[in-house]
GROMACS .gro file of C-alpha atoms in nm:
model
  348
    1UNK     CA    1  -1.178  -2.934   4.129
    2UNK     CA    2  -0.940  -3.007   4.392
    3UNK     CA    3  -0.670  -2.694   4.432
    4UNK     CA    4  -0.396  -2.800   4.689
    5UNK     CA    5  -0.256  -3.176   4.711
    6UNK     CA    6   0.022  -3.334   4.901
    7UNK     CA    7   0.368  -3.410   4.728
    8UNK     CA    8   0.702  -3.584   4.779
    9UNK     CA    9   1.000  -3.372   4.619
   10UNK     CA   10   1.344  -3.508   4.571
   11UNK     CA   11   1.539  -3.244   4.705
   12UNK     CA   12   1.903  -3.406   4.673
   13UNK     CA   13   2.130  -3.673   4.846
   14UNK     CA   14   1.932  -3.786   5.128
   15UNK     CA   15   1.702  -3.500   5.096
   16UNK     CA   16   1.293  -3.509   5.064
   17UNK     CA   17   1.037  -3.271   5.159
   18UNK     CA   18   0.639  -3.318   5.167
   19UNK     CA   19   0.517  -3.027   4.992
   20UNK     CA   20   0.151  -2.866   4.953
   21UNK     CA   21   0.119  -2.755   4.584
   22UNK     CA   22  -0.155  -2.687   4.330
   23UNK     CA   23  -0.360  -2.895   4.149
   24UNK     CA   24  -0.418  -2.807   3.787
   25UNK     CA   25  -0.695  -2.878   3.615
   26UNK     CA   26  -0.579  -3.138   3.326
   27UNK     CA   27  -0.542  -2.972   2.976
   28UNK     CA   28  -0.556  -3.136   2.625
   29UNK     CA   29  -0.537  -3.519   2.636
   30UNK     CA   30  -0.410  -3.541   2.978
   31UNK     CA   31  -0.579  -3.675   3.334
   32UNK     CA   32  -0.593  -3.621   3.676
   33UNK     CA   33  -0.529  -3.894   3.919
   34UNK     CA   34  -0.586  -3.987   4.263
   35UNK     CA   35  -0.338  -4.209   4.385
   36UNK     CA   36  -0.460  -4.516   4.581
   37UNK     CA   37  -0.120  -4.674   4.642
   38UNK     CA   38   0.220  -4.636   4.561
   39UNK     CA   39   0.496  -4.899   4.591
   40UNK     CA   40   0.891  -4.799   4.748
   41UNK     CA   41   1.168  -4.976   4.509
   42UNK     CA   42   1.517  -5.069   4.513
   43UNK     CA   43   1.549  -4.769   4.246
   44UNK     CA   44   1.384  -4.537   4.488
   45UNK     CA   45   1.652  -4.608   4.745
   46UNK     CA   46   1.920  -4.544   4.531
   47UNK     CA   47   1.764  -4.209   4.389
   48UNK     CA   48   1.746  -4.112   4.729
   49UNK     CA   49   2.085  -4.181   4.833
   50UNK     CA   50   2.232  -4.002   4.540
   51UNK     CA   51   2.021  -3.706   4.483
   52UNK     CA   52   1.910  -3.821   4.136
   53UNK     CA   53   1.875  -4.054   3.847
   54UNK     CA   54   2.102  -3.989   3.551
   55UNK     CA   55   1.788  -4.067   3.301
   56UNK     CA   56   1.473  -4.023   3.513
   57UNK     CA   57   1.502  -3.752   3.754
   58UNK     CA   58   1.695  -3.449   3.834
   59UNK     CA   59   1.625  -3.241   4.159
   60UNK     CA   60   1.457  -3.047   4.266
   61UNK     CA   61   1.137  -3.289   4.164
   62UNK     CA   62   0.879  -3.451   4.231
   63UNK     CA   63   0.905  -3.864   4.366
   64UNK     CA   64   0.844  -4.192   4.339
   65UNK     CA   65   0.747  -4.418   3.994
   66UNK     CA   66   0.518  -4.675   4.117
   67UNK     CA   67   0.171  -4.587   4.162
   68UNK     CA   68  -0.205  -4.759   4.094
   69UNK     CA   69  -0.480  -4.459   4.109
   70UNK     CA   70  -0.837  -4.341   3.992
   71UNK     CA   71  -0.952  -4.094   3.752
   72UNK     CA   72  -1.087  -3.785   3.888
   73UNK     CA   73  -1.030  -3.559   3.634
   74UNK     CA   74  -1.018  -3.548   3.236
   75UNK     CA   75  -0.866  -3.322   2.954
   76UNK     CA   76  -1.021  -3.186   2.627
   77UNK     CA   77  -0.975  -3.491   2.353
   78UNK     CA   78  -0.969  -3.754   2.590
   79UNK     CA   79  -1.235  -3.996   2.542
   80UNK     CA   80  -1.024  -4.316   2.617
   81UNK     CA   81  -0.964  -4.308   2.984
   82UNK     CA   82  -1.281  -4.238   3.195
   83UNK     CA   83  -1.367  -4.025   3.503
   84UNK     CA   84  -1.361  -4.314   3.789
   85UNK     CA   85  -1.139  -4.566   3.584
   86UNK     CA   86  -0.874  -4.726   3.810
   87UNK     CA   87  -0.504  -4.705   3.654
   88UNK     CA   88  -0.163  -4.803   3.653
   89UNK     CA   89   0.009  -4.557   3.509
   90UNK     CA   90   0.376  -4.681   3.374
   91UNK     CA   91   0.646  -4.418   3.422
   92UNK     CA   92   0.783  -4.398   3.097
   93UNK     CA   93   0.610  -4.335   2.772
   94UNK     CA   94   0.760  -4.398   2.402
   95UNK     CA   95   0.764  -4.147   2.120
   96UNK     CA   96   0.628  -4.399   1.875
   97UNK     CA   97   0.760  -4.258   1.603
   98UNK     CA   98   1.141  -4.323   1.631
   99UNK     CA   99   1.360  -4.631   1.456
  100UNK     CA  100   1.381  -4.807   1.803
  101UNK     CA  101   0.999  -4.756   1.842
  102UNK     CA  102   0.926  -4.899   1.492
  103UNK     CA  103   1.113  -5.181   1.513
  104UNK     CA  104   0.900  -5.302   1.855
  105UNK     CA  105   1.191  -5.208   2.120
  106UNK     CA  106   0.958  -4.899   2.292
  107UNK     CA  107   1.207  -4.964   2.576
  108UNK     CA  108   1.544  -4.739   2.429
  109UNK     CA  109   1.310  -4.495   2.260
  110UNK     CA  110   1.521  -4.163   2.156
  111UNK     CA  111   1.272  -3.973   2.327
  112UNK     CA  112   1.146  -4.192   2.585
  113UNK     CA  113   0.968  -3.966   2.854
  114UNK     CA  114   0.987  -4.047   3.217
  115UNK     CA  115   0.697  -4.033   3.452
  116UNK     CA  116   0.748  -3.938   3.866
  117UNK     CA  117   0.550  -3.800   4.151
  118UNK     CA  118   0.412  -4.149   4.254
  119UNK     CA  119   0.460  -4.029   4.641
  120UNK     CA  120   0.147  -3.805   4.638
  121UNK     CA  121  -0.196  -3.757   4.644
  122UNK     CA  122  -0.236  -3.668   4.288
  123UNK     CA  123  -0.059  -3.725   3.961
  124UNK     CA  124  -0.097  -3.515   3.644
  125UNK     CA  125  -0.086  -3.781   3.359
  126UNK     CA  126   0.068  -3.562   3.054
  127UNK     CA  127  -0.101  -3.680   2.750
  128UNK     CA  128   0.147  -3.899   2.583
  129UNK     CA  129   0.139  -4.161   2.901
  130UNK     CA  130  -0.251  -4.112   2.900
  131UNK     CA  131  -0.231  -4.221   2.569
  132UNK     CA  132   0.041  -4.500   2.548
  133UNK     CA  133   0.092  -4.565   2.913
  134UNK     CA  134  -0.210  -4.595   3.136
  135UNK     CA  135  -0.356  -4.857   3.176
  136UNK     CA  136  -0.694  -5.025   3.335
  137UNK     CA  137  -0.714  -5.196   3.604
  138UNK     CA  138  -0.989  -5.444   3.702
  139UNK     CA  139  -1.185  -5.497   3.983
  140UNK     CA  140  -0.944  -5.820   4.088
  141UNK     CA  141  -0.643  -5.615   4.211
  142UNK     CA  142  -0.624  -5.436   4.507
  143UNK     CA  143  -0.434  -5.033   4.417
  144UNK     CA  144  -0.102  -5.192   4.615
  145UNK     CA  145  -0.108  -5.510   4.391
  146UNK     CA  146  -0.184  -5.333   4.090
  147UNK     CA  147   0.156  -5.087   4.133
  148UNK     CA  148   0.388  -5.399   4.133
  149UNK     CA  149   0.275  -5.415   3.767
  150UNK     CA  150   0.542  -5.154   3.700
  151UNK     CA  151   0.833  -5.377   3.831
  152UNK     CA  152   0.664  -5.714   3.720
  153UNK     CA  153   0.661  -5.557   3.345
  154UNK     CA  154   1.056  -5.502   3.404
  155UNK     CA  155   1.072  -5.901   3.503
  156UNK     CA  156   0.886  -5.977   3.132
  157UNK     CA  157   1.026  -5.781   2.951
  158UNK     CA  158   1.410  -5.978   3.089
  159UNK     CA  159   1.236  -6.287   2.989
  160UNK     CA  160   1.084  -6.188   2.653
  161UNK     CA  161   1.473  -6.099   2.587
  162UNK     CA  162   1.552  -6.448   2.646
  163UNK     CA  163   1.276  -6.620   2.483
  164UNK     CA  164   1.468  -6.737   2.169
  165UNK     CA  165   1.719  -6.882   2.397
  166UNK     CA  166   1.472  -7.088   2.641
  167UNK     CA  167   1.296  -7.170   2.298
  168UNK     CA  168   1.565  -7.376   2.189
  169UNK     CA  169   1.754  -7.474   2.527
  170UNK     CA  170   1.401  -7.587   2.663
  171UNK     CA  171   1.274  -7.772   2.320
  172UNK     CA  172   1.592  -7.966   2.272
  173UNK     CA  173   1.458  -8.231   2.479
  174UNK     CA  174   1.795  -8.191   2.702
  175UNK     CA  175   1.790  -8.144   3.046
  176UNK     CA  176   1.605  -7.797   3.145
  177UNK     CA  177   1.827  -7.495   3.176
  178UNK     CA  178   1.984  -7.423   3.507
  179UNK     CA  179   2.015  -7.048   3.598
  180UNK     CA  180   2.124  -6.874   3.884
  181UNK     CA  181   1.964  -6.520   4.048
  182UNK     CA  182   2.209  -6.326   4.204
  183UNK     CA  183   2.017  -6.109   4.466
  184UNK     CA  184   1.700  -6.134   4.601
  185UNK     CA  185   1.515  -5.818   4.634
  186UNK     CA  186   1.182  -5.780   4.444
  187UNK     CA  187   1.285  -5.765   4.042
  188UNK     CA  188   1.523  -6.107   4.132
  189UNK     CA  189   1.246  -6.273   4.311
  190UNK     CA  190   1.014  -6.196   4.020
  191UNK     CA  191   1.263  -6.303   3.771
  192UNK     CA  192   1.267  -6.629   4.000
  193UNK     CA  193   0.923  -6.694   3.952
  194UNK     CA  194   0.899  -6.625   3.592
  195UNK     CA  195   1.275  -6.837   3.504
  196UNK     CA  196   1.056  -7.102   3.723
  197UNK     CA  197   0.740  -7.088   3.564
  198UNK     CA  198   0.928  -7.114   3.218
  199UNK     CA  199   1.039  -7.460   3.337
  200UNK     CA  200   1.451  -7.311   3.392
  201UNK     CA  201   1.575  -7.488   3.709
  202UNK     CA  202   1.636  -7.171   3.914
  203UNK     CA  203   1.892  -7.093   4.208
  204UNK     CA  204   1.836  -6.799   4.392
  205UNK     CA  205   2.178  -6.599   4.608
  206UNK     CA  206   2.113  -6.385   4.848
  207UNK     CA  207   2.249  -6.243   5.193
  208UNK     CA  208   1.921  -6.268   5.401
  209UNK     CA  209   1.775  -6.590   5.519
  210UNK     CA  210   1.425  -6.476   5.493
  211UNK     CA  211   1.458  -6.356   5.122
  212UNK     CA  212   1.577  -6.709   5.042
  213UNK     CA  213   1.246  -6.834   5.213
  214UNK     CA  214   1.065  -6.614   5.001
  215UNK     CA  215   1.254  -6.730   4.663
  216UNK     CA  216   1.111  -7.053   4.810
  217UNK     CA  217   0.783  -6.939   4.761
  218UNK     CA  218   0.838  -6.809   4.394
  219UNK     CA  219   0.961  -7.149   4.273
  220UNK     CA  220   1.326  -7.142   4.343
  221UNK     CA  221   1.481  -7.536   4.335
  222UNK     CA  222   1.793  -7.405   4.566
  223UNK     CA  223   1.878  -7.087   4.789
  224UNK     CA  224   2.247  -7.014   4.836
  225UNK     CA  225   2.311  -6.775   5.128
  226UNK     CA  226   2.584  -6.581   5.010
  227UNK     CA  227   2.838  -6.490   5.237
  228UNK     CA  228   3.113  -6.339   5.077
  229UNK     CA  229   2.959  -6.065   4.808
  230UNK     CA  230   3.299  -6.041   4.624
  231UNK     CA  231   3.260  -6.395   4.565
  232UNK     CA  232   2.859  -6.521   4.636
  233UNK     CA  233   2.859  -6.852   4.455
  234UNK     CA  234   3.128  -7.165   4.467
  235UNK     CA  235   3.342  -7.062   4.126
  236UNK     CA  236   3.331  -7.469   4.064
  237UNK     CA  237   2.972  -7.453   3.996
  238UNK     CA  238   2.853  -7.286   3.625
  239UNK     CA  239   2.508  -7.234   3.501
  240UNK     CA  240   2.331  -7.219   3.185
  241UNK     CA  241   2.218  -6.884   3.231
  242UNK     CA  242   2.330  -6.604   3.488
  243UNK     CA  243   2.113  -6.312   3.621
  244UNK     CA  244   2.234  -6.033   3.804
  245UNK     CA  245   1.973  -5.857   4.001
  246UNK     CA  246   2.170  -5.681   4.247
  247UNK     CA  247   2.270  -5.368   4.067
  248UNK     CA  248   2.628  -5.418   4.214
  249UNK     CA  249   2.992  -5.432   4.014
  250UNK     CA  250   3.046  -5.778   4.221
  251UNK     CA  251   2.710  -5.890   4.088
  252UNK     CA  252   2.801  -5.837   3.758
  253UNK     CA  253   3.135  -5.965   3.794
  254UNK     CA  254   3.003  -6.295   3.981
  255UNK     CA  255   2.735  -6.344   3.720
  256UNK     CA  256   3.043  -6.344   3.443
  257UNK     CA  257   3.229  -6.575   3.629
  258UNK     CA  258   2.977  -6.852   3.656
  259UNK     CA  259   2.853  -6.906   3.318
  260UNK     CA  260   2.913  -7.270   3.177
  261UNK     CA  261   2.973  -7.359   2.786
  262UNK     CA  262   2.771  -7.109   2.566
  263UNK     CA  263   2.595  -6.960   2.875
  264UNK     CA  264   2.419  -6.636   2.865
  265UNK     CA  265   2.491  -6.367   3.141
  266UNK     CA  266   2.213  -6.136   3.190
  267UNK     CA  267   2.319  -5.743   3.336
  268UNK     CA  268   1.961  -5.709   3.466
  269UNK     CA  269   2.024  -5.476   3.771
  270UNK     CA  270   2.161  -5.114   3.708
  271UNK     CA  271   2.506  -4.994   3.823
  272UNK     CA  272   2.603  -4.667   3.883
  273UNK     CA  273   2.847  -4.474   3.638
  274UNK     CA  274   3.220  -4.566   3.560
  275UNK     CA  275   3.199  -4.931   3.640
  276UNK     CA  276   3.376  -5.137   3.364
  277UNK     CA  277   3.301  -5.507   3.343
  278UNK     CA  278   3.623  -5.708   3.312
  279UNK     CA  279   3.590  -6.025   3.036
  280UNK     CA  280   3.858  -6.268   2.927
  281UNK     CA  281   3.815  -6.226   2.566
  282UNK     CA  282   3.980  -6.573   2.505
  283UNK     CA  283   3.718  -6.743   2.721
  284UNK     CA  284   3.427  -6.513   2.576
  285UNK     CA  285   3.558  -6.590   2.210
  286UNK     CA  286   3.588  -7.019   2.244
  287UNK     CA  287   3.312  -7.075   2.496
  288UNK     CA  288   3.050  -6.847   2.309
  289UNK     CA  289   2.925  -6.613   2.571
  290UNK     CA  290   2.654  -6.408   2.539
  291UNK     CA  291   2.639  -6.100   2.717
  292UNK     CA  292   2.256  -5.890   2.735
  293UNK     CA  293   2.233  -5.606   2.894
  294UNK     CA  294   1.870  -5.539   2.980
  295UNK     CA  295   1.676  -5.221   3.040
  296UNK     CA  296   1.299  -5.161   3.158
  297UNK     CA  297   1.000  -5.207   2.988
  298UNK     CA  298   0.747  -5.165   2.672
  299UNK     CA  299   0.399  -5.079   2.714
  300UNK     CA  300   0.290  -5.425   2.613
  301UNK     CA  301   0.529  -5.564   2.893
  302UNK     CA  302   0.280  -5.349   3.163
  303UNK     CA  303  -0.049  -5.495   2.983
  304UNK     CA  304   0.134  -5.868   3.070
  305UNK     CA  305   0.241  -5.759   3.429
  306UNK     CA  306  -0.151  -5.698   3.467
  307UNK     CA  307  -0.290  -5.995   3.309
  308UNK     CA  308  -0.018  -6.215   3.555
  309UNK     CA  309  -0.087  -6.076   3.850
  310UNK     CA  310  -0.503  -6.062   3.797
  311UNK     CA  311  -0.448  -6.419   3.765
  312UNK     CA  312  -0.213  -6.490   4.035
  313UNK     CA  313   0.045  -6.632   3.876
  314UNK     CA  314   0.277  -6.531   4.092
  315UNK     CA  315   0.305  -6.522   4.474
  316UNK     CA  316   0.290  -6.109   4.435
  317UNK     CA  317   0.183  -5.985   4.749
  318UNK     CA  318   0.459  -6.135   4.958
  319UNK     CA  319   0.648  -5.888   4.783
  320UNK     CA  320   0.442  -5.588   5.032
  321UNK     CA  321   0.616  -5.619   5.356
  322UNK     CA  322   0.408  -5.309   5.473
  323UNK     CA  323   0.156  -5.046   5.433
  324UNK     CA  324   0.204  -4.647   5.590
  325UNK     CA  325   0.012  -4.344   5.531
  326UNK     CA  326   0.159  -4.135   5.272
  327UNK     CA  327   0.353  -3.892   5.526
  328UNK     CA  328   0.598  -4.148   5.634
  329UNK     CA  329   0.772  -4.201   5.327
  330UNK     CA  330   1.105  -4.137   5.523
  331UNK     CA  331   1.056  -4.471   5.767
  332UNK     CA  332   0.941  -4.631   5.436
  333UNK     CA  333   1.263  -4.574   5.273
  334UNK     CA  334   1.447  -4.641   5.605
  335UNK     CA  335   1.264  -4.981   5.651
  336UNK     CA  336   1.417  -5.049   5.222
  337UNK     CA  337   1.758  -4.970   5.356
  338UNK     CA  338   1.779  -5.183   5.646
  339UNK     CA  339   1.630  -5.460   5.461
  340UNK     CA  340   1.332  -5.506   5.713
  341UNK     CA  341   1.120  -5.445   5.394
  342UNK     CA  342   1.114  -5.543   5.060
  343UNK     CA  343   0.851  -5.340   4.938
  344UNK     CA  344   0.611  -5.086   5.144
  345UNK     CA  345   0.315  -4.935   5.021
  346UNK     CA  346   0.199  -4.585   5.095
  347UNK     CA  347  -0.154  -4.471   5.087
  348UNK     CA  348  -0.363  -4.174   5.141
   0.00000   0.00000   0.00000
C-alpha cells in the first residue's frame, strides 16, 4: 500500500499549499484512487479567490472537484468497483433517502455530500460516492476527457430542466427557438452545443474573440462580442430563451432583460451572496416569464456526460487549452484568470 501522496489544500483567499500526507488504506465500502487527470474550472477560480465555497468547501481542505482516476485500492463490502477500473468520480453524492431524492431531483438532496481533493495523487472515495457516484470509464476516453464529464453532466442536467419547454416550442412546427448564451467559458460553450444539438438557434456573448471562435465550433449560428458587460447584448433584440453562464449580477440582469413574449430566463451560472435580481413584476406578470434557477447535477446526468463524450458528440477537447504536471497548479489557475486557458489539465 502506498503511505505518503501529494495534495493540494485550500488554505484561504488566494492561498494553496502542496502537501505530503498519508495514504489510508480504504475501509468499509470505500476505494482508493489514483488520479490520472484532473480538470481546473471556473468554480475553482472563484474558490480560490475567496478562500471557500459556501456549500462545498471550507478551509483548511483539500482541492479541486474534477478528476478521472484508477482503482488501486478496495474496501471490505465492495464488490462493485474493481482494483484497476478507470473512474470518474462525481463530487457530490445524494442521500437517497430524502423527499428531494425520491421524487428524482438527487441534485438539492438535504444531505447532499460534496466530494474534493481532485488536485492530488490520490483520492479516498468514501463509500456513499463509491456507491452512487463513481462511475466507469471505457477504454474510448482519454483520463483528461473523461473529467469534463463532471461539468458536461452540469450542461444536461440545464437542458433536461428545459426539456418540457423545447418539447413543445420545438414540436409546434413554428420556427425553432432562438436562445442566447451569455458567457463563454466551458459550462456556456457546452450549453451551446447541447441548445444546438437540440435544434434551438443559439447565440453565443462573450468578451474574447477566440471564445466566440470556439462557440463556432460547438454549433453557435451567431457570436456577439460583448463590449459593454453592464449591457452585452442590443436591448432591441429578445430571445426565446436566455442563459446566463457567467456567474455575474450583470449576467443575470442582461439575461432578464432580453427575454421576448413568454421567454424563459435560465440563472445557470452561480453568484456570490447578497445579490438580488431586480424584475418588473408588471412585465413578469403579462408577458409570462419564467424564471429557473438551475443547480448541478444527478448521478444519471454524469452516466449521460459519459455516454456523449465516448461518442463525440461534442467538440470536448477544445475545451483543454493545456496539460501541467500536478505541481503547477498555481500557473494553472493563473493561466484560468487571465483567460489564456479555458480549461488545463494536471497530471501526475
Amino acid at each position: 500500500m502506498i503511505e505518503r501522496s501529494r495534495q493540494w489544500r485550500l488554505l484561504g483567499p488566494g492561498r494553496i499549499e502542496l502537501a505530503e500526507v498519508p495514504v489510508p488504506a480504504p475501509r468499509d465500502g470505500e476505494v482508493l484512487v489514483r488520479v490520472l487527470a484532473a480538470t481546473t474550472c471556473g468554480t475553482d477560480l472563484k474558490v480560490f479567490r475567496r478562500g471557500g465555497h459556501p456549500r462545498m468547501l471550507e478551509p483548511p481542505c483539500p482541492f479541486g472537484h474534477e478528476l478521472c482516476g484508477e482503482i488501486v485500492a478496495v474496501g471490505p463490502g465492495q464488490d462493485r468497483l474493481p482494483v484497476g477500473q478507470r473512474v470518474v468520480v462525481a463530487n457530490s453524492a445524494p442521500c437517497g433517502r430524502c423527499r428531494e431524492c425520491r421524487r428524482e431531483r438527487q441534485n438539492l438532496c438535504s444531505r447532499l455530500a460534496y466530494l474534493n481533493g481532485a488536485f492530488a495523487d490520490h483520492v479516498l472515495v468514501p463509500a456513499r460516492f463509491a456507491e452512487a457516484s463513481t462511475h466507469p470509464v471505457g477504454a474510448g476516453l482519454e483520463p483528461a476527457e473523461a473529467a469534463l464529464a463532471e461539468p458536461l453532466a452540469c450542461a444536461i442536467h440545464c437542458l433536461e430542466v428545459l426539456e418540457p419547454t423545447l418539447d413543445r416550442w420545438l414540436g409546434a412546427g413554428a420556427e425553432p427557438p432562438r436562445a442566447v448564451v451569455l458567457g463563454a467559458g466551458p459550462l456556456g460553450l457546452l450549453l451551446t452545443g447541447l441548445l444546438a444539438r437540440r435544434g434551438v438557434v443559439a447565440t453565443c456573448a462573450d468578451p474574447h474573440p477566440g471564445r466566440l471562435e470556439l462557440a463556432k465550433a460547438f454549433g453557435a449560428a451567431e457570436m456577439v462580442a460583448v463590449t459593454d458587460r453592464s449591457a452585452p447584448l442590443d436591448a432591441a433584440v429578445h430571445f426565446d430563451l436566455a442563459v446566463d453562464a457567467t456567474g455575474s449580477p450583470a449576467g443575470w440582469q442582461a439575461c432578464l432583460g432580453r427575454l421576448d413574449v413568454g421567454g424563459v430566463g435560465v440563472f445557470f451560472g452561480g453568484t456570490a451572496s447578497g445579490f438580488s435580481l431586480g424584475v418588473d413584476a408588471q412585465t413578469l406578470h403579462y408577458e409570462e416569464l419564467s424564471l429557473l434557477g438551475v443547480y448541478h447535477h444527478r448521478p444519471s446526468n454524469v452516466t449521460g456526460a459519459l455516454e456523449l463524450l465516448t461518442a463525440g458528440a461534442l467538440p470536448h477537447r477544445l475545451l483543454i487549452s493545456a496539460e501541467l504536471p500536478l505541481e503547477r497548479l498555481e500557473e494553472a489557475l493563473g493561466r484560468m484568470a487571465d483567460r489564456s486557458a479555458l480549461k488545463v489539465a494536471l497530471v501526475p
